[in-house]
GROMACS .gro file of C-alpha atoms in nm:
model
   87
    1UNK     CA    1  -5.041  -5.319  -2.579
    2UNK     CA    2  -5.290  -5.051  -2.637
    3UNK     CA    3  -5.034  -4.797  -2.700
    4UNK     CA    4  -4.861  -5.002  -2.900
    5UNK     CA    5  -5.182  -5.044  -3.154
    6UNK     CA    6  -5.269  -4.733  -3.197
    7UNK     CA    7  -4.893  -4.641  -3.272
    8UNK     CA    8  -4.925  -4.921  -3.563
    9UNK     CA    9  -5.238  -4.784  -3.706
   10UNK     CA   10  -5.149  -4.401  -3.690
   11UNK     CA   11  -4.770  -4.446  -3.698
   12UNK     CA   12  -4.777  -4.127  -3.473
   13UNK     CA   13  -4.853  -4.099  -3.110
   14UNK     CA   14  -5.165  -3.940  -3.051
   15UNK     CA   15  -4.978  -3.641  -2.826
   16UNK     CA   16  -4.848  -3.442  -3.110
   17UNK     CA   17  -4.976  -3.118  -2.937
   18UNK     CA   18  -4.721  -3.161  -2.657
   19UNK     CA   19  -4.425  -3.248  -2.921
   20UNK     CA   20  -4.468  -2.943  -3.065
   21UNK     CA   21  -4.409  -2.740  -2.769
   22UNK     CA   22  -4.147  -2.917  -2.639
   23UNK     CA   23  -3.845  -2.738  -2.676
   24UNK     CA   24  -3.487  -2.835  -2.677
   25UNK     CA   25  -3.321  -2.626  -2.343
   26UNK     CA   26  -2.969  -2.672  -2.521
   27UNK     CA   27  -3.095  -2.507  -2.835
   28UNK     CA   28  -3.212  -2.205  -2.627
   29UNK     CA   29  -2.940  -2.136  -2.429
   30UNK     CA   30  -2.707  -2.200  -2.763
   31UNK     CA   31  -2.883  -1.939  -2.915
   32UNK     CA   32  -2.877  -1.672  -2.600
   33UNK     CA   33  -2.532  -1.738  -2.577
   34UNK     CA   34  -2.426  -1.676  -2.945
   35UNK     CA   35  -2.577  -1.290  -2.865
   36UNK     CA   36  -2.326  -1.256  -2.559
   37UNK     CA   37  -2.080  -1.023  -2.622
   38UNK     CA   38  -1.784  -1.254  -2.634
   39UNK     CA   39  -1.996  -1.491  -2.900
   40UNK     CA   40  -2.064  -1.138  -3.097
   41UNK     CA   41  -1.729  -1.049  -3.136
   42UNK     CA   42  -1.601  -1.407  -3.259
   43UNK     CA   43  -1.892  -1.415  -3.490
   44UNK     CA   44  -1.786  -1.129  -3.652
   45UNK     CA   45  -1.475  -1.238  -3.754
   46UNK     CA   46  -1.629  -1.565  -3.883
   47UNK     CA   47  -1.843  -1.365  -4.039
   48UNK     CA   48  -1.543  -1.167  -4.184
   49UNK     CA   49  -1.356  -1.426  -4.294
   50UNK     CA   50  -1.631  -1.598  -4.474
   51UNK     CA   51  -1.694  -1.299  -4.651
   52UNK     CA   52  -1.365  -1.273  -4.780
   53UNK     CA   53  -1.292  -1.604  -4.866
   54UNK     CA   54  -1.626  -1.619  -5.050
   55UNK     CA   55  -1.496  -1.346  -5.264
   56UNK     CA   56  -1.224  -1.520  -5.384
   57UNK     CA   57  -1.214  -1.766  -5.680
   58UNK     CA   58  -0.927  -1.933  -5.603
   59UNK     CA   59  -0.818  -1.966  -5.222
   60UNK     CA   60  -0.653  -2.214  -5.004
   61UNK     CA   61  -0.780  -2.016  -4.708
   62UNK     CA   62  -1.060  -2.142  -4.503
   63UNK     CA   63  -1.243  -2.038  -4.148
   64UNK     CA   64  -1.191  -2.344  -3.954
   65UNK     CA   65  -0.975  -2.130  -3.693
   66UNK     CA   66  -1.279  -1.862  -3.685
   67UNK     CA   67  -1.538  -2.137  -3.652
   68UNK     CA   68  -1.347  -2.329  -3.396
   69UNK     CA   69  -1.340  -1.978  -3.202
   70UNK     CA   70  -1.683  -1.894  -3.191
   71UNK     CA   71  -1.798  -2.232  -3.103
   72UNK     CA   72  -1.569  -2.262  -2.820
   73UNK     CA   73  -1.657  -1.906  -2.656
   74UNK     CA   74  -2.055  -2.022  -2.676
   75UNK     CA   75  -2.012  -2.344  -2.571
   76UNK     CA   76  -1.748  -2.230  -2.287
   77UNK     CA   77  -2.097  -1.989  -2.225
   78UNK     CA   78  -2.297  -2.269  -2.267
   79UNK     CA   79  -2.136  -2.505  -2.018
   80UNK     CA   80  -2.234  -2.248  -1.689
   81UNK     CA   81  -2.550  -2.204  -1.795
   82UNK     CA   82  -2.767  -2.494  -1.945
   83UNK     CA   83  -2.753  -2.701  -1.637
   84UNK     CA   84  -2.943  -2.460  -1.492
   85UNK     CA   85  -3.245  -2.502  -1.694
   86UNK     CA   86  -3.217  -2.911  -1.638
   87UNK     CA   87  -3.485  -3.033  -1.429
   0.00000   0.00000   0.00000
């Protein structure tokens, strides 16, 4: 019940120190894994293709096939990895 007062009268817990350093271990190992080599390589053709489709005014041409690929090679890297770092 105490808890629950002081969350109505702040409307934050009182622990905002530890929220802060709390840090997602799937956001972390997302971001390692987009610098793999693999995740590089499929980047740069999203990168590519954004690039030139940007360029153009008038384009039926989009990156969903680049963007499908580069999130499937980091989150194929993802998937051996981040249950690792799960306590």
């Amino acid at each position: 019940m105490v808890f629950e007062e002081k969350m109505i009268l702040n409307g934050e817990p009182e622990d905002e120190e530890e929220e802060e350093d709390m840090v997602d271990p799937l956001d972390t190992v997302r971001n390692k894994c987009a610098q793999a080599e693999h995740c590089i390589h499929t980047r740069a053709k999203l990168e590519d293709c954004e690039s030139r489709v940007g360029s153009k005014s008038e384009t039926a041409e989009d990156c969903t096939e680049e963007l499908f690929d580069f999130l499937h090679a980091r989150d194929h890297c993802v998937a051996h990895k981040v249950f690792h770092s799960v306590k």
